[in-house]
PDB file of C-alpha atoms in Angstrom:
ATOM      1  CA  MET A 596      99.733  93.375 121.767  1.00 80.00           C
ATOM      2  CA  GLY A 597     101.445  96.571 120.694  1.00 85.00           C
ATOM      3  CA  ILE A 598      98.362  97.607 118.730  1.00 91.00           C
ATOM      4  CA  VAL A 599      96.115  97.203 121.795  1.00 93.00           C
ATOM      5  CA  VAL A 600      98.508  99.211 123.955  1.00 94.00           C
ATOM      6  CA  PHE A 601      98.719 101.919 121.283  1.00 94.00           C
ATOM      7  CA  PHE A 602      94.972 102.404 120.955  1.00 94.00           C
ATOM      8  CA  LEU A 603      94.448 102.276 124.721  1.00 95.00           C
ATOM      9  CA  ALA A 604      97.184 104.867 125.365  1.00 95.00           C
ATOM     10  CA  ALA A 605      95.997 107.070 122.477  1.00 95.00           C
ATOM     11  CA  PHE A 606      92.403 106.963 123.749  1.00 96.00           C
ATOM     12  CA  LEU A 607      93.494 107.820 127.299  1.00 96.00           C
ATOM     13  CA  ALA A 608      95.719 110.645 126.009  1.00 95.00           C
ATOM     14  CA  ILE A 609      92.872 112.240 124.033  1.00 96.00           C
ATOM     15  CA  VAL A 610      90.316 111.850 126.852  1.00 96.00           C
ATOM     16  CA  SER A 611      92.678 113.331 129.437  1.00 95.00           C
ATOM     17  CA  ALA A 612      93.559 116.207 127.082  1.00 95.00           C
ATOM     18  CA  LEU A 613      89.837 116.950 126.733  1.00 94.00           C
ATOM     19  CA  ALA A 614      89.600 116.908 130.539  1.00 93.00           C
ATOM     20  CA  VAL A 615      92.473 119.432 130.770  1.00 93.00           C
ATOM     21  CA  VAL A 616      90.694 121.827 128.422  1.00 91.00           C
ATOM     22  CA  SER A 617      87.111 121.399 129.633  1.00 89.00           C
ATOM     23  CA  GLN A 618      87.332 121.212 133.426  1.00 86.00           C
ATOM     24  CA  ARG A 619      86.507 124.325 135.405  1.00 84.00           C
ATOM     25  CA  ASN A 620      88.602 123.386 138.437  1.00 87.00           C
ATOM     26  CA  PRO A 621      92.325 123.849 137.572  1.00 89.00           C
ATOM     27  CA  PHE A 622      93.185 121.073 140.015  1.00 90.00           C
ATOM     28  CA  VAL A 623      91.226 118.557 137.906  1.00 92.00           C
ATOM     29  CA  SER A 624      92.837 120.018 134.768  1.00 92.00           C
ATOM     30  CA  ALA A 625      96.293 119.427 136.250  1.00 93.00           C
ATOM     31  CA  LEU A 626      95.403 115.820 137.104  1.00 93.00           C
ATOM     32  CA  GLY A 627      94.139 115.396 133.522  1.00 94.00           C
ATOM     33  CA  LEU A 628      97.488 116.661 132.248  1.00 94.00           C
ATOM     34  CA  LEU A 629      99.182 114.093 134.485  1.00 94.00           C
ATOM     35  CA  GLY A 630      97.182 111.295 132.806  1.00 94.00           C
ATOM     36  CA  ASN A 631      97.996 112.803 129.407  1.00 95.00           C
ATOM     37  CA  LEU A 632     101.728 112.803 130.185  1.00 94.00           C
ATOM     38  CA  VAL A 633     101.746 109.181 131.345  1.00 94.00           C
ATOM     39  CA  SER A 634      99.782 108.054 128.249  1.00 95.00           C
ATOM     40  CA  LEU A 635     102.247 109.908 126.016  1.00 95.00           C
ATOM     41  CA  ALA A 636     105.159 108.271 127.857  1.00 95.00           C
ATOM     42  CA  THR A 637     103.558 104.907 127.031  1.00 94.00           C
ATOM     43  CA  LEU A 638     103.336 105.884 123.354  1.00 94.00           C
ATOM     44  CA  MET A 639     107.001 106.910 123.445  1.00 94.00           C
ATOM     45  CA  LEU A 640     107.921 103.526 124.921  1.00 93.00           C
ATOM     46  CA  LEU A 641     106.135 101.913 121.965  1.00 92.00           C
ATOM     47  CA  LEU A 642     108.403 104.041 119.761  1.00 91.00           C
ATOM     48  CA  ASP A 643     111.549 102.598 121.438  1.00 90.00           C
ATOM     49  CA  ALA A 644     112.393 105.943 123.073  1.00 91.00           C
ATOM     50  CA  GLN A 645     112.937 104.677 126.605  1.00 92.00           C
ATOM     51  CA  PHE A 646     115.046 107.584 127.799  1.00 93.00           C
ATOM     52  CA  VAL A 647     112.648 110.283 126.579  1.00 94.00           C
ATOM     53  CA  ALA A 648     109.730 108.389 128.133  1.00 94.00           C
ATOM     54  CA  ALA A 649     111.534 108.196 131.480  1.00 94.00           C
ATOM     55  CA  ALA A 650     112.482 111.880 131.280  1.00 92.00           C
ATOM     56  CA  GLN A 651     108.857 112.688 130.425  1.00 91.00           C
ATOM     57  CA  VAL A 652     107.630 110.989 133.605  1.00 92.00           C
ATOM     58  CA  ILE A 653     110.419 112.306 135.845  1.00 91.00           C
ATOM     59  CA  VAL A 654     110.655 115.888 134.562  1.00 88.00           C
ATOM     60  CA  TYR A 655     107.040 116.565 133.590  1.00 87.00           C
ATOM     61  CA  ALA A 656     104.982 114.353 135.878  1.00 85.00           C
ATOM     62  CA  GLY A 657     107.499 114.705 138.693  1.00 86.00           C
ATOM     63  CA  ALA A 658     108.805 118.249 138.712  1.00 87.00           C
ATOM     64  CA  ILE A 659     106.578 120.464 136.541  1.00 90.00           C
ATOM     65  CA  MET A 660     103.281 119.005 137.762  1.00 91.00           C
ATOM     66  CA  VAL A 661     104.316 119.431 141.410  1.00 91.00           C
ATOM     67  CA  MET A 662     105.025 123.086 140.640  1.00 90.00           C
ATOM     68  CA  PHE A 663     101.614 123.434 138.949  1.00 91.00           C
ATOM     69  CA  LEU A 664      99.756 121.779 141.834  1.00 92.00           C
ATOM     70  CA  PHE A 665     101.628 123.948 144.339  1.00 91.00           C
ATOM     71  CA  VAL A 666     100.638 127.183 142.579  1.00 91.00           C
ATOM     72  CA  ILE A 667      97.036 125.975 142.075  1.00 91.00           C
ATOM     73  CA  ALA A 668      96.819 125.258 145.813  1.00 91.00           C
ATOM     74  CA  TYR A 669      98.356 128.687 146.548  1.00 88.00           C
ATOM     75  CA  VAL A 670      95.914 130.538 144.289  1.00 86.00           C
ATOM     76  CA  GLY A 671      92.919 128.596 145.613  1.00 81.00           C
ATOM     77  CA  PRO A 672      89.375 129.173 144.338  1.00 77.00           C
ATOM     78  CA  ARG A 673      90.410 132.397 142.558  1.00 75.00           C
ATOM     79  CA  GLY A 674      91.854 130.243 139.775  1.00 71.00           C
ATOM     80  CA  GLU A 675      88.467 128.757 138.905  1.00 75.00           C
ATOM     81  CA  ILE A 676      87.310 130.611 135.828  1.00 69.00           C
ATOM     82  CA  GLY A 677      85.191 128.841 133.237  1.00 59.00           C
ATOM     83  CA  PRO A 678      84.793 129.735 129.558  1.00 57.00           C
ATOM     84  CA  GLY A 679      82.436 132.405 130.913  1.00 60.00           C
ATOM     85  CA  THR A 680      81.738 135.407 128.740  1.00 65.00           C
ATOM     86  CA  ARG A 681      83.128 134.034 125.502  1.00 74.00           C
ATOM     87  CA  LYS A 682      80.910 135.055 122.638  1.00 79.00           C
ATOM     88  CA  PRO A 683      79.398 132.161 120.653  1.00 83.00           C
ATOM     89  CA  TRP A 684      81.227 133.106 117.452  1.00 87.00           C
ATOM     90  CA  GLN A 685      84.527 133.008 119.330  1.00 86.00           C
ATOM     91  CA  VAL A 686      83.817 129.460 120.517  1.00 87.00           C
ATOM     92  CA  VAL A 687      82.780 128.396 117.005  1.00 91.00           C
ATOM     93  CA  LEU A 688      85.881 129.976 115.465  1.00 91.00           C
ATOM     94  CA  ALA A 689      88.189 128.298 117.988  1.00 91.00           C
ATOM     95  CA  VAL A 690      86.660 124.856 117.400  1.00 92.00           C
ATOM     96  CA  VAL A 691      86.759 125.378 113.619  1.00 94.00           C
ATOM     97  CA  ALA A 692      90.449 126.332 113.888  1.00 92.00           C
ATOM     98  CA  GLY A 693      91.151 123.141 115.829  1.00 93.00           C
ATOM     99  CA  LEU A 694      89.224 120.975 113.363  1.00 94.00           C
ATOM    100  CA  LEU A 695      91.042 122.625 110.446  1.00 95.00           C
ATOM    101  CA  VAL A 696      94.412 121.818 112.006  1.00 93.00           C
ATOM    102  CA  VAL A 697      93.379 118.192 112.554  1.00 94.00           C
ATOM    103  CA  THR A 698      91.934 117.636 109.071  1.00 94.00           C
ATOM    104  CA  GLN A 699      94.909 119.295 107.420  1.00 93.00           C
ATOM    105  CA  ILE A 700      97.517 117.218 109.265  1.00 93.00           C
ATOM    106  CA  VAL A 701      95.539 113.965 109.028  1.00 92.00           C
ATOM    107  CA  LEU A 702      94.985 114.435 105.274  1.00 94.00           C
ATOM    108  CA  VAL A 703      98.672 115.100 104.637  1.00 93.00           C
ATOM    109  CA  VAL A 704      99.833 112.297 106.918  1.00 91.00           C
ATOM    110  CA  TRP A 705      97.574 109.606 105.443  1.00 91.00           C
ATOM    111  CA  THR A 706      98.303 110.524 101.818  1.00 92.00           C
ATOM    112  CA  THR A 707     102.092 110.533 102.260  1.00 88.00           C
ATOM    113  CA  ASP A 708     104.228 107.421 101.851  1.00 85.00           C
ATOM    114  CA  PHE A 709     106.771 107.478 104.651  1.00 85.00           C
ATOM    115  CA  GLY A 710     108.303 104.147 103.688  1.00 82.00           C
ATOM    116  CA  LYS A 711     109.275 101.440 106.104  1.00 83.00           C
ATOM    117  CA  PRO A 712     110.638 102.442 109.527  1.00 83.00           C
ATOM    118  CA  SER A 713     114.397 102.044 109.536  1.00 83.00           C
ATOM    119  CA  SER A 714     115.985  99.237 111.478  1.00 82.00           C
ATOM    120  CA  ILE A 715     117.494 100.111 114.844  1.00 83.00           C
ATOM    121  CA  ASP A 716     120.046  98.540 117.161  1.00 83.00           C
ATOM    122  CA  ASP A 717     119.672  97.876 120.885  1.00 80.00           C
ATOM    123  CA  ALA A 718     121.299 101.162 121.908  1.00 82.00           C
ATOM    124  CA  PHE A 719     118.567 103.224 120.169  1.00 87.00           C
ATOM    125  CA  GLY A 720     116.628 105.432 122.558  1.00 84.00           C
ATOM    126  CA  GLY A 721     118.774 104.605 125.562  1.00 87.00           C
ATOM    127  CA  PRO A 722     120.529 107.243 127.694  1.00 90.00           C
ATOM    128  CA  GLY A 723     123.834 106.398 126.015  1.00 90.00           C
ATOM    129  CA  ALA A 724     122.745 107.200 122.480  1.00 90.00           C
ATOM    130  CA  VAL A 725     120.794 110.335 123.459  1.00 91.00           C
ATOM    131  CA  GLY A 726     123.543 111.584 125.775  1.00 90.00           C
ATOM    132  CA  GLN A 727     126.182 111.098 123.131  1.00 91.00           C
ATOM    133  CA  ALA A 728     124.143 113.115 120.631  1.00 90.00           C
ATOM    134  CA  PHE A 729     123.728 115.821 123.280  1.00 90.00           C
ATOM    135  CA  VAL A 730     127.435 116.314 124.000  1.00 91.00           C
ATOM    136  CA  THR A 731     128.605 116.003 120.402  1.00 92.00           C
ATOM    137  CA  ASP A 732     126.258 117.351 117.739  1.00 91.00           C
ATOM    138  CA  TYR A 733     123.924 119.337 119.997  1.00 93.00           C
ATOM    139  CA  LEU A 734     126.327 120.815 122.545  1.00 94.00           C
ATOM    140  CA  LEU A 735     125.223 124.382 121.752  1.00 94.00           C
ATOM    141  CA  ALA A 736     121.533 123.518 122.228  1.00 92.00           C
ATOM    142  CA  PHE A 737     122.410 121.763 125.496  1.00 92.00           C
ATOM    143  CA  GLU A 738     124.239 124.811 126.855  1.00 94.00           C
ATOM    144  CA  GLY A 739     121.505 127.092 125.576  1.00 94.00           C
ATOM    145  CA  VAL A 740     118.878 125.153 127.517  1.00 94.00           C
ATOM    146  CA  SER A 741     120.964 125.374 130.677  1.00 94.00           C
ATOM    147  CA  VAL A 742     121.299 129.157 130.280  1.00 96.00           C
ATOM    148  CA  ILE A 743     117.542 129.503 129.653  1.00 95.00           C
ATOM    149  CA  LEU A 744     116.720 127.395 132.714  1.00 93.00           C
ATOM    150  CA  PHE A 745     119.023 129.559 134.822  1.00 94.00           C
ATOM    151  CA  MET A 746     117.366 132.734 133.521  1.00 94.00           C
ATOM    152  CA  ALA A 747     113.949 131.230 134.261  1.00 93.00           C
ATOM    153  CA  ALA A 748     115.016 130.402 137.819  1.00 91.00           C
ATOM    154  CA  VAL A 749     116.186 133.986 138.395  1.00 92.00           C
ATOM    155  CA  ALA A 750     112.976 135.344 136.824  1.00 90.00           C
ATOM    156  CA  GLY A 751     110.882 133.066 139.026  1.00 87.00           C
ATOM    157  CA  VAL A 752     112.624 134.312 142.167  1.00 87.00           C
ATOM    158  CA  ILE A 753     112.198 137.957 141.122  1.00 86.00           C
ATOM    159  CA  LEU A 754     108.517 137.493 140.211  1.00 82.00           C
ATOM    160  CA  GLY A 755     107.791 135.434 143.320  1.00 75.00           C
ATOM    161  CA  ALA A 756     109.493 137.831 145.708  1.00 75.00           C
ATOM    162  CA  GLY A 757     106.704 140.340 145.020  1.00 60.00           C
ATOM    163  CA  ALA A 758     106.708 144.088 145.570  1.00 57.00           C
ATOM    164  CA  ARG A 759     109.123 145.055 148.298  1.00 60.00           C
ATOM    165  CA  PRO A 760     109.173 148.591 149.772  1.00 57.00           C
ATOM    166  CA  LYS A 761     111.314 150.899 147.677  1.00 66.00           C
ATOM    167  CA  ARG A 762     114.809 151.426 149.004  1.00 71.00           C
ATOM    168  CA  LEU A 763     115.424 155.108 149.841  1.00 74.00           C
ATOM    169  CA  THR A 764     118.622 157.125 149.675  1.00 79.00           C
ATOM    170  CA  THR A 765     119.971 158.835 152.782  1.00 80.00           C
ATOM    171  CA  ASP A 766     118.723 162.234 151.585  1.00 81.00           C
ATOM    172  CA  GLN A 767     115.205 160.883 151.089  1.00 82.00           C
ATOM    173  CA  VAL A 768     115.203 159.368 154.577  1.00 82.00           C
ATOM    174  CA  LEU A 769     116.378 162.681 156.100  1.00 83.00           C
ATOM    175  CA  ALA A 770     113.750 164.595 154.114  1.00 86.00           C
ATOM    176  CA  LYS A 771     111.033 162.233 155.350  1.00 83.00           C
ATOM    177  CA  GLU A 772     112.246 162.654 158.961  1.00 83.00           C
ATOM    178  CA  GLY A 773     112.258 166.418 158.507  1.00 87.00           C
ATOM    179  CA  GLU A 774     108.662 166.336 157.245  1.00 87.00           C
ATOM    180  CA  ALA A 775     107.600 164.204 160.181  1.00 86.00           C
ATOM    181  CA  GLU A 776     109.336 166.576 162.606  1.00 88.00           C
ATOM    182  CA  ALA A 777     107.640 169.585 160.989  1.00 90.00           C
ATOM    183  CA  ARG A 778     104.247 167.843 161.269  1.00 89.00           C
ATOM    184  CA  ARG A 779     104.867 167.111 164.962  1.00 88.00           C
ATOM    185  CA  ARG A 780     105.845 170.728 165.627  1.00 90.00           C
ATOM    186  CA  ALA A 781     102.779 172.017 163.769  1.00 91.00           C
ATOM    187  CA  ALA A 782     100.553 169.672 165.768  1.00 90.00           C
ATOM    188  CA  SER A 783     101.957 170.712 169.129  1.00 90.00           C
ATOM    189  CA  ARG A 784     101.800 174.391 168.142  1.00 91.00           C
ATOM    190  CA  ALA A 785      98.155 173.942 167.186  1.00 90.00           C
ATOM    191  CA  ALA A 786      97.491 172.221 170.525  1.00 89.00           C
ATOM    192  CA  ILE A 787      99.109 175.055 172.480  1.00 89.00           C
ATOM    193  CA  GLU A 788      97.137 177.687 170.495  1.00 89.00           C
ATOM    194  CA  ALA A 789      93.932 175.791 171.180  1.00 89.00           C
ATOM    195  CA  ALA A 790      94.710 175.680 174.894  1.00 87.00           C
ATOM    196  CA  ARG A 791      95.363 179.448 174.880  1.00 85.00           C
ATOM    197  CA  GLU A 792      92.085 180.062 173.049  1.00 85.00           C
ATOM    198  CA  ALA A 793      90.219 177.957 175.602  1.00 83.00           C
ATOM    199  CA  GLU A 794      91.618 179.770 178.670  1.00 76.00           C
ATOM    200  CA  PRO A 795      92.727 183.237 177.601  1.00 66.00           C
ATOM    201  CA  GLY A 796      92.907 184.667 181.102  1.00 62.00           C
ATOM    202  CA  GLU A 797      95.328 182.213 182.519  1.00 57.00           C
ATOM    203  CA  ALA A 798      97.666 182.532 179.555  1.00 48.00           C
ATOM    204  CA  ARG A 799      98.114 186.265 179.981  1.00 49.00           C
TER     205      ARG A 799
ATOM    206  CA  MET B 772     106.637 100.052 115.606  1.00 60.00           C
ATOM    207  CA  SER B 773     103.563  97.910 115.803  1.00 72.00           C
ATOM    208  CA  VAL B 774     101.391 100.544 114.149  1.00 84.00           C
ATOM    209  CA  GLY B 775     102.574 102.887 111.445  1.00 86.00           C
ATOM    210  CA  LEU B 776     103.807 106.447 111.690  1.00 91.00           C
ATOM    211  CA  PRO B 777     100.491 107.978 110.463  1.00 92.00           C
ATOM    212  CA  PHE B 778      98.703 106.703 113.594  1.00 93.00           C
ATOM    213  CA  TYR B 779     101.122 108.474 115.920  1.00 94.00           C
ATOM    214  CA  LEU B 780     101.029 111.658 113.839  1.00 94.00           C
ATOM    215  CA  SER B 781      97.220 111.656 113.865  1.00 94.00           C
ATOM    216  CA  VAL B 782      97.081 111.278 117.659  1.00 95.00           C
ATOM    217  CA  SER B 783      99.598 114.094 117.923  1.00 95.00           C
ATOM    218  CA  ALA B 784      97.513 116.326 115.624  1.00 95.00           C
ATOM    219  CA  ILE B 785      94.350 115.683 117.653  1.00 95.00           C
ATOM    220  CA  LEU B 786      96.138 116.504 120.928  1.00 96.00           C
ATOM    221  CA  PHE B 787      97.608 119.667 119.383  1.00 95.00           C
ATOM    222  CA  ALA B 788      94.169 120.823 118.243  1.00 95.00           C
ATOM    223  CA  ILE B 789      92.655 120.140 121.681  1.00 95.00           C
ATOM    224  CA  GLY B 790      95.400 122.200 123.314  1.00 95.00           C
ATOM    225  CA  LEU B 791      94.918 124.960 120.733  1.00 94.00           C
ATOM    226  CA  VAL B 792      91.196 125.197 121.452  1.00 93.00           C
ATOM    227  CA  GLY B 793      91.987 125.312 125.184  1.00 92.00           C
ATOM    228  CA  VAL B 794      94.465 128.169 124.755  1.00 91.00           C
ATOM    229  CA  LEU B 795      91.972 130.088 122.617  1.00 90.00           C
ATOM    230  CA  LEU B 796      88.920 129.581 124.836  1.00 88.00           C
ATOM    231  CA  ARG B 797      90.010 129.405 128.467  1.00 85.00           C
ATOM    232  CA  ARG B 798      90.401 132.625 130.437  1.00 83.00           C
ATOM    233  CA  SER B 799      92.181 131.364 133.538  1.00 87.00           C
ATOM    234  CA  PRO B 800      95.959 131.760 133.062  1.00 89.00           C
ATOM    235  CA  LEU B 801      96.475 128.468 134.917  1.00 90.00           C
ATOM    236  CA  THR B 802      94.328 126.496 132.478  1.00 90.00           C
ATOM    237  CA  THR B 803      95.904 128.319 129.541  1.00 91.00           C
ATOM    238  CA  LEU B 804      99.336 127.162 130.722  1.00 92.00           C
ATOM    239  CA  LEU B 805      98.063 123.586 131.135  1.00 93.00           C
ATOM    240  CA  SER B 806      96.645 123.647 127.574  1.00 94.00           C
ATOM    241  CA  LEU B 807     100.003 124.933 126.333  1.00 94.00           C
ATOM    242  CA  GLU B 808     101.634 121.915 127.944  1.00 94.00           C
ATOM    243  CA  VAL B 809      99.266 119.636 126.011  1.00 94.00           C
ATOM    244  CA  MET B 810     100.358 121.322 122.770  1.00 95.00           C
ATOM    245  CA  LEU B 811     104.061 121.009 123.599  1.00 95.00           C
ATOM    246  CA  ASN B 812     103.657 117.348 124.491  1.00 94.00           C
ATOM    247  CA  SER B 813     101.864 116.531 121.253  1.00 95.00           C
ATOM    248  CA  VAL B 814     104.791 118.038 119.352  1.00 95.00           C
ATOM    249  CA  ASN B 815     107.156 115.925 121.464  1.00 95.00           C
ATOM    250  CA  LEU B 816     105.271 112.820 120.355  1.00 95.00           C
ATOM    251  CA  THR B 817     105.683 113.867 116.718  1.00 95.00           C
ATOM    252  CA  LEU B 818     109.424 114.376 117.182  1.00 95.00           C
ATOM    253  CA  VAL B 819     109.889 110.991 118.846  1.00 94.00           C
ATOM    254  CA  ALA B 820     107.786 109.241 116.181  1.00 94.00           C
ATOM    255  CA  PHE B 821     109.867 110.730 113.369  1.00 93.00           C
ATOM    256  CA  SER B 822     113.046 109.875 115.280  1.00 92.00           C
ATOM    257  CA  ARG B 823     111.957 106.215 115.317  1.00 91.00           C
ATOM    258  CA  GLN B 824     111.062 106.359 111.632  1.00 91.00           C
ATOM    259  CA  VAL B 825     114.432 107.811 110.614  1.00 90.00           C
ATOM    260  CA  GLY B 826     116.393 105.734 113.110  1.00 87.00           C
ATOM    261  CA  GLY B 827     118.511 108.538 114.602  1.00 85.00           C
ATOM    262  CA  SER B 828     118.637 110.188 118.028  1.00 88.00           C
ATOM    263  CA  ASP B 829     118.141 113.723 116.683  1.00 90.00           C
ATOM    264  CA  GLY B 830     114.389 113.854 117.251  1.00 91.00           C
ATOM    265  CA  GLN B 831     114.731 112.606 120.809  1.00 93.00           C
ATOM    266  CA  VAL B 832     117.354 115.258 121.568  1.00 94.00           C
ATOM    267  CA  PHE B 833     114.978 117.865 120.200  1.00 93.00           C
ATOM    268  CA  ALA B 834     112.148 116.483 122.386  1.00 94.00           C
ATOM    269  CA  LEU B 835     114.345 116.785 125.490  1.00 93.00           C
ATOM    270  CA  VAL B 836     115.222 120.388 124.558  1.00 94.00           C
ATOM    271  CA  VAL B 837     111.498 121.125 124.216  1.00 93.00           C
ATOM    272  CA  MET B 838     110.983 119.691 127.721  1.00 92.00           C
ATOM    273  CA  GLY B 839     113.648 122.037 129.105  1.00 92.00           C
ATOM    274  CA  ILE B 840     112.087 125.059 127.390  1.00 93.00           C
ATOM    275  CA  ALA B 841     108.658 124.004 128.677  1.00 92.00           C
ATOM    276  CA  ALA B 842     110.019 123.889 132.230  1.00 91.00           C
ATOM    277  CA  ALA B 843     111.432 127.412 131.860  1.00 92.00           C
ATOM    278  CA  GLU B 844     108.156 128.669 130.374  1.00 92.00           C
ATOM    279  CA  VAL B 845     106.144 127.154 133.222  1.00 92.00           C
ATOM    280  CA  VAL B 846     108.407 128.775 135.829  1.00 91.00           C
ATOM    281  CA  VAL B 847     107.879 132.236 134.324  1.00 90.00           C
ATOM    282  CA  GLY B 848     104.137 131.683 133.750  1.00 90.00           C
ATOM    283  CA  LEU B 849     103.490 130.426 137.258  1.00 90.00           C
ATOM    284  CA  GLY B 850     105.649 133.224 138.664  1.00 89.00           C
ATOM    285  CA  LEU B 851     103.368 135.700 136.879  1.00 87.00           C
ATOM    286  CA  VAL B 852     100.286 133.957 138.317  1.00 88.00           C
ATOM    287  CA  VAL B 853     101.743 134.140 141.844  1.00 87.00           C
ATOM    288  CA  ALA B 854     102.626 137.821 141.350  1.00 85.00           C
ATOM    289  CA  MET B 855      99.074 138.527 140.099  1.00 84.00           C
ATOM    290  CA  THR B 856      97.628 136.767 143.140  1.00 84.00           C
ATOM    291  CA  ARG B 857      99.832 138.775 145.501  1.00 82.00           C
ATOM    292  CA  ARG B 858      98.702 142.044 143.905  1.00 78.00           C
ATOM    293  CA  GLU B 859      95.057 140.985 144.377  1.00 76.00           C
ATOM    294  CA  MET B 860      94.471 141.071 140.618  1.00 77.00           C
ATOM    295  CA  VAL B 861      91.693 139.024 139.016  1.00 78.00           C
ATOM    296  CA  LEU B 862      93.074 135.809 137.503  1.00 80.00           C
ATOM    297  CA  ASP B 863      91.376 136.398 134.166  1.00 81.00           C
ATOM    298  CA  THR B 864      93.328 136.974 130.972  1.00 79.00           C
ATOM    299  CA  ASP B 865      90.461 139.054 129.548  1.00 77.00           C
ATOM    300  CA  GLU B 866      90.844 141.567 132.374  1.00 76.00           C
ATOM    301  CA  LEU B 867      94.557 142.116 131.700  1.00 77.00           C
ATOM    302  CA  ARG B 868      94.156 144.842 129.118  1.00 77.00           C
ATOM    303  CA  SER B 869      96.084 147.771 130.594  1.00 76.00           C
ATOM    304  CA  MET B 870      98.680 147.403 127.804  1.00 74.00           C
ATOM    305  CA  SER B 871      96.177 147.117 124.938  1.00 71.00           C
ATOM    306  CA  GLY B 872      96.237 149.929 122.389  1.00 65.00           C
TER     307      GLY B 872
END
């Protein structure tokens, strides 16, 4: 049973990852990533990591994907850019790099003896065990992530707020008003001169 | 574990390579970010698989930290995409070369 679930989830994960990379429409890519995330959560459940699998679905599929879909909808058809003007040698090099990574890792992994998986108790992978590790051994990493998330939130607000008009000092405002006043005076002076030119007799 | 560790690591390697090719080849910043997510997730699978093999929670903690960093990275990346859209710039990473030497 577990073997069937593993191969099904692995197949779905790889197919959906290919969809993410190959689709032209970013909306379809995002939906492919959603399938990839759920398949990976299934694989994590097979590895007895219930809490990480749940967090994967809630945080990634819930929060991050909603953000992605929102921005893709905001950008609209401008986001649709295919591989386009990539030169053939660039495509070949990229695929060769990917294949090299795969062959290297697969060769190492299948020629190494990892031994038997260690035995685990019922608490393994639950929120209790993971949470305890977080607040004891990995407290610094935990706090670091919270600081980074806060910085990212501030950065997102600043980037999303866009370019606002520059704030001027009082002197700059007065200078601008003075320029405008001078322009108005010049314009009315020019108008009066023109009127005098048009009817010289009446003006004298 | 019904199947051995090498199976999980191989799936993870394949997903990582797919994401790598996507990052290298795609020009839309949105698709590049999505490919990056595929890479990060494949590494998460590796961490969880090794955590099960060793029998400790360390790998799972690391995977959760990676998720938090990925969320922060997505916020900044999508903020850049929104800012580019507002400035009427082309959403093409090949066109963003004003800082190239």
